Structures are given as structure tokens and as C-alpha cells.
Amino acid sequence: MSDPITVSLFHRMNFRDEENLLDRTVQGVISTPMDRPEGPLKVSGTATYADEDHPPGTVYGWLVRATITKGWVVGLNSRALRRMPGVLAVIRDERMIRNPAQGGDAKSPYQGPAEVFYKGQPIALVVAETFEQARDAATAAQAEYLDRSHKAVIVPAEAEYETPRGEQSSQGDLDRAMQEAAFSVDVEYTTPSMSHASMEPHAAVAWWQDGRLTVRGSYQMLNTNAQELADALGVSPKKVRILSQYVGGGFGSKLGISHEAVGAAIAAQKLGRPVAVALHRRQVFETTHRRSESRQRVRLACDAEGRMTAVGHEVWVSNLPGESFSEPVTQSTPFTWAGENRLIGHHIGRLNLNGAGSMRAPGEAIGVPVTEAAMDELAEAAGIDPVEFRLRNIPEVDPSSGKPFSNNRLAECIRRGAEKFGWADRPKQPGSRREGEWLIGMGMSAIIRVNMMGPSTARVTLNPDGTALVETDMTDIGTGSYSILTQIAAEMLGLPPEKVTTMLGDSDLPPSIGSGGSRGAASSGTSVMLAAKALRKKIAERMDCDPDDLTLKDGTAIAGNRQRSLSDLLAGDTLEGTGTIKPGLAEMHHRQASWGAEFCEVAVSSVTGEVHVRRLSGVFAAGRILNAKTARSQCLGGMIFGIGQALHEKVETDARDGNFVNRDLAEYHVPANLDVPHIDIELLMDDRDAYANPMRAKGIGELATCGTAAAIVSAIANATGHRFRHFPVTLDKVLEKLG
Amino acid sequence: MDVTLTVNGAQHDLRLDDPRVSLLDALRQHLDLNGTKKGCDHGQCGACTVIVNGRRINSCLSLAVMHDGDEITTIEGIGTPDDLAPMQRAFIRHDGFQCGYCTPGQIVSATAMLEELRQGWPSQLSDDLKNPELTDEEIRERMSGNICRCSCYPNIVDAIRETAEGAA
Ligand code: FES
Ligand code: FES
């Protein structure tokens, strides 16, 4: 076989896309609700996740964890452990990490297992012939400590807060605007620490061959993950390969490498055998990242006509000492609602709890529910319907920076959502509708999430037989990457999707931004589009036509009245296209966000305090929708995440020692099937954002969760006449108010 | 310890050196049947659901040595990629999964659940304790032991309802 003919295309997103190529291609697969190509593997249990398909000779590791909250490990009964059945090694290595890497770090997190910063922190790894032996031996571990737990800071109220200069801003005079306003609210809300709880626990299987490490693990951003792991181990990134072809959920918890990857790699190096380390569910809760709790003060004001004059949002969040991540709770506050007087405040406290990191929509996921619930309070104070109140306050341009919006479909989402949901039937008077023991109410929320892009590269190979192969290190964590990348390549090359194979989840493939921040589809999707566009140019050359005059459909190239099959045109050649997209000025001169509106009906039991979400519906605009089925599922997932946030989920921490009390799925309550009603979702299929990328598509994976909880708590307020400002709204809180 | 398990119709004579091996780990590690997933190893998520002698159980909560002579059905026995069962096809059509990790458990559980309903088992939501009906609410109740953090529940309910109606 001869070498492939290579072509490439680089694009920096500096300007508006003028071409709108995907509206001119004719294959007709883009945006369709195509079934996931990997579906047959997933439903038959044949997709391979991290802790599976172990190489021959694999042995098993189990983490030993600190039983103190703060201090130093000065000894471990390693010798006794080593004598236990099957034990091969007890590893305490300076390269072990304190907490997982943050998304995109590209360097090792804080290292060294000797100093303890939180209860349950990994301090050693026991490796044994079998899983049962390793677990047993780790349970028998006894460490000696220099215990400084009395100096640990557990409770946010006792933390010292830093106020990073770059994260504060103000314009106009908020205090004065509040005083002079016809109506205002000045309220404090709290949101609890939460846990991602992806169904697949973090796991890694590591083996070394000829000085090169391979890790099959469960990670979201392979390019930076390989760099993080290499840095932790002290080897060149070229010596590390990470495989994550199937990832059993991430939601941010697998953005960075974690204890299992570093532990398994070190153990495999020491023992010269493959080592598997799978975190137990409790270890997942206690040692991987949590979402920070938050305290939020919101000040909003409007004039007598309901026109907003002031928006203030100050937040207090936490993390481990030295961690740079600080949940950007106010991220969308500067541009969502009008008002000339504004203030943003951000404070970060240091706590001796497991690290805080990104969880689905870091920032807006906890910021928007609070500002939107406060908007509901202001609308009520002003005596204006919450839908009408919002429609009066959508700004023409970003009111903080004066920049134009790339597009803003918020008003349309709200209007359309209200009509579909039957908002007109909302009880005008809070606490006025009753069905037996059940109090009925309705609430709504605007949904906002900033749109982002990251540098991504992909390779698309067109084979002589007219089939295509898409390759990038992008991951599919349930988001639908396999589907959309297949569809983009098929659409661009005029192939039925069955003729396109997509290979992901291998850090040896061209680097993408990975899955995180809802950037994956737009970034890696555009890189595939560009790679295919480079191939289209080559095909046009062979058709002797301008690329603009080329039509590709069902494996045939058409130009004017000429028509040839691709395989004929390729004449035995293989064409290999590489596409790279980088963010540029477009995101600086235009404010980009995805938009939506959600509506909810609840029934609150006046006897038990139970809240049932009876109906939930949402309308969303996120630019071009690449696959109507997977996009809808992402919205479903986001909205149901919001049900958990509003009603169930909270990390309970023992104030004395930071012990994670509800560290399993029986005690940390994520929504179960019966908690979830029928959910109605509409995607604005005609939306396009020309400033986002050449596909004109934006992020949708996190959008739908940014506000759901506000719709729910506002519905509870409408049902009961009481405001609940501390999430989650559990039965005890409801009963207390209902008396 | 010698244990004989009949898994998806095939008999396996297992020699276990360790009585602590769960049924789940016996399937995954000793028989290389990785379709059954481990989400919590604690009986709290349903990812490890298999059918033992006609009943769905959480295989992580059961030791392999307790199943000598038992008939076990795992996801691999429900259907293969080339020969999918109607329930599996319905999950694909309705997008009853995203990451896919809870999915084998959901499908095995749903398969056994429909059989329970056919045999007239009531749930705590059933109005008629003798002849419970297949309503969406019944499906939700009976599937609440299978957690899906990707939160595909409405699609899972659609897939199960369609499969049940197709089989009726
Ligand atoms: S793994 Fe068995 S119930 Fe979760
Ligand atoms: S599909 Fe991911 S947990 Fe259910």
C-alpha cells in the first residue's frame, strides 16, 4: 500500500464564520437523531471500561487512607502487612498525590503521601495477588501519626477567606441603587457540597513495556492527563499512553488524573507486573473532588415598572490549601440581566476536606439557581409575573462589558417554554392551590451557561474503498462524541454514517481539548470538520472544480453535470486530512453563551413535607444541534441533576473531624427513577452562532442544569408561600415551615 | 472450593481459593464476563444486576460460593451486538443510556422486572395486588433500584414500555 496523501487545515476563530458550510452540505445526517454507533456494545456489556480486560498477570492494589484530619504519617505497619497472604508490596512513594489534578492542569497535583490534609487522604497502596487479598491487607493497615487534627478547619464559617483581586468587579453604585429602588431583594442563599457520583468508580490498570507506560483508566481529558501522569512520575509525556475508550460518566470528576492512576503506575513499575487499582465507591466520595459548598449574597433592585437597576452577587466557596480551582459561581451574572449598578465579589476559604473541583457546569450550576431564585423573589416583590419580569430585563448588549452578544435567544426560550408548559395556569397567589394533602405550585428559571472552545486536532482518513476513519484523543463520557463526530465526518464527506468509523479515547491520537466545560463537541467537532474540509479540497482538485462547487453525497462526488464515485476518484489512494481549531478573538469581542428556560410544577405534601416534581420542561438554544437525540439526552441529564440539587443532594460532613458521613449511594441521594417525571424538552433547531466556530454549534452538555433548581424552589414557594434559601429542600426544612 | 455455575446456559466449574470472592467478581475476573458492572460493590446502585434462578439480584452482595448449582443470566446472555434482544434494541432507539455503565444492570433488571409483572407480583404502588398493571409509575418504582447518574430515566421508561407492549 502506498503512503497516504496528507493535507491539513488550521483555523483560528478570530472572526465570524461566513461560510456556514454545514448548511450547504447535502448528506443530511448532521443534526438528525441518529442512534449512537457504540450503542450495540454498550447495551450488550461488550464496551470495555477501565477496570476490565486486564492483561495476563495483573495484580491488584487497594489504597490505605489516613484516619486523622491533619498532620503527618510517621510510620506504617508495612512489614506486618507484607506478611499477609498474597501481599506483594506496600507502597509509600513520594510521587503519590494528595488530590486529583484539576481539569487542564497538565502537571502533577500536590505530591507526597506523608502530610495529611484531610481525613481519608490516601497515604499508601497495598498490592496483592488478588483483589480480596489487597483489600483485606489494606484494612489491616495501621499508621502512626503526628496528629495535628485539632488545627484542622472543617466548617466554612471558621475558614479564612482570600479575596483574589482579579475576581472582583463593580460599576455604578450598588448600595445607592438598592436604597433608591422601588423594589429590591437582599438575600443570602447556601448551596451544599456535592459529589459527582459517576456510576463507574475511578479505576486504572497500568503496565510498563520497554520503558513506556500504558494506563487504561477512566479520564476525560487525555492529552493533559498524560502530561499530569508523566509529571507525577517524573518521566517524559511521550512515555505515557492513556486509554479511555469508554468512560462510565465523569461530570468533571475525571478531568484530571487521580490516586488510582499514579498508584497503579508506580506499583506496576516497582513490581514489573500490570497493576489494577479501582477505587471503592466510598473512596470515590472521600478522595476525589467534590463540588464546593457556597454561600451567596444576592442583591437585586428594580424601578416601579420592573426595570432592573442593580445586580450584586457575592460568593464564598472553598478548597484545600494551595489549590488554584475556585468555583466561578458568578460566571454568568455579569451579562444575564440588565442594570447599570453592579457588583461581583468572590472569596475562597481553605478547608481540610477533600479537594473541590469542577462538577457539571462549574459556576453556573450553583450560581444561576441562586440568582434566578432571587429574580423570582424580586418579581414577586414587584408584583410582576416572573416570566414578564424577565422579558423586561434582557439586555441588548453585555451590560458589564458593553460587548455585543454573539446571539441571545433567551427571550424566545422563555416565551416558547411558557406557552408549551401552560404557564398562564400558574396559581397567582402563593399557597392557593390544593389537592387533598398536596400543595401545588409552578416555577420557572432562565438557563444560562457561557460558551467556550479549546484547541483541538483530529485526523480524518478517506480510504480507497470510500470508507472514512475519524481519529482524535477526544473522549465520550456519555455525551455522544462517537455519534456527533461520525455525523460531522459523514456530512462533510457525503458518506452514509455506516461508512465512517470513529476512534477515540487514546492519548496517542491527535490531541483534543477533551470532555469538560461543554467545549468538547464544539472543539473536537470543528477539528473533524476542518480535517474533512481539507479532504474536500483535495477531492475538488481531482474533480477539477472549485471546492465551493463540489457536492458530496452517498459516496459520490458531483460537480456541475459530472459525477464520479469516491472510490473511483481515489484510484487506490488514501487521503489523510488533519484539522486543527484554536480559539481566537471571536470569543473576546462577542459575549457567547447557550440559553434556555425551564418550567416546573411541584406538589408538596403538607403532611410529610415531601416534594414531588410533577412536570418539568425546558427549551434550549445552543447553536447548531449536532445530534438531536444525544443533545436531548444531555439536557435530560442536566435537568435531573438539577432535581437532585434542589431536593436531595448534600455532602454531610462531621464538623468535628471532617469525616464524610454519607459517603455512599445509599446515603448520598442522587435521583432515582421514581423521582423523575416525564420531562419535555425542545431544542431550537434553527439556532446558529456564527461567532462560536465554523459549525456554528455551542455547548449543551451542562446548559440544562444551570437553573433547574431555581425553577423547582420557585415552584415550592408558589405552592407553599415559603421561600427556601438553603439547598437541598429536604422534608425536614419543608415541615418546619409548614408547621 | 469448587463451585459449579451455569452462566448463560454454559456450565463453569470454578476453583476458588478464596471464599470472599463475590458473585460479581467471579463473573468479571474469573469468567471474564465484564458486562456486569461494579458501581458500588455495596448493593446500592444495581449496576451488577444478574438473574439467578429466575430472580434479579445484586451480584455484589452475594458470594460466589453460595451459588453452587445455580443458573445465572448476565447481560451477555440477553443478547450480543450482532443479535440484540428487543429490550436492548429499544434502549438504543430511545437513548436509554449515555455513558453506558449502568446499562447492563438496567437491561437485566428490566428483563426480570417484566417477568415479575407477568407473574403478577405487586409493588408498593400497585392498586390491584393480584393483577398489577404496567403503568409508567410502576416501571419507575420497580426500576428505582438501578441508579443512572447520567439520568436517562425517562428514556429508560420509554424503552421498557415499548418492549413490554411489543411482547404483549
Ligand atoms: S455494584 Fe452491586 S449494587 Fe452497586
Ligand atoms: S448511562 Fe451513565 S449511569 Fe446510566
CSV table of C-alpha atoms and ligand atoms in Angstrom, one decimal, chain B residues 24 37-48 58-61, ligand 1:
chain,number,residue,atom,x,y,z
B,24,LEU,CA,-19.8,-10.2,40.7
B,37,LYS,CA,-20.7,-3.7,36.2
B,38,LYS,CA,-19.4,-2.7,39.6
B,39,GLY,CA,-20.8,0.7,40.6
B,40,CYS,CA,-20.7,0.5,44.4
B,41,ASP,CA,-19.9,-3.1,45.5
B,42,HIS,CA,-22.4,-2.4,48.2
B,43,GLY,CA,-25.9,-3.2,47.0
B,44,GLN,CA,-26.8,0.4,46.4
B,45,CYS,CA,-26.7,1.0,42.7
B,46,GLY,CA,-27.9,-2.0,40.7
B,47,ALA,CA,-25.1,-1.9,38.1
B,48,CYS,CA,-24.3,-5.5,39.0
B,58,ASN,CA,-27.3,-7.5,43.1
B,59,SER,CA,-24.4,-9.9,42.4
B,60,CYS,CA,-22.0,-7.7,44.5
B,61,LEU,CA,-24.0,-8.6,47.6
C,1,FES,S1,-22.3,-2.8,42.4
C,1,FES,FE1,-23.8,-4.1,43.2
C,1,FES,S2,-25.4,-2.8,43.7
C,1,FES,FE2,-23.8,-1.5,43.1
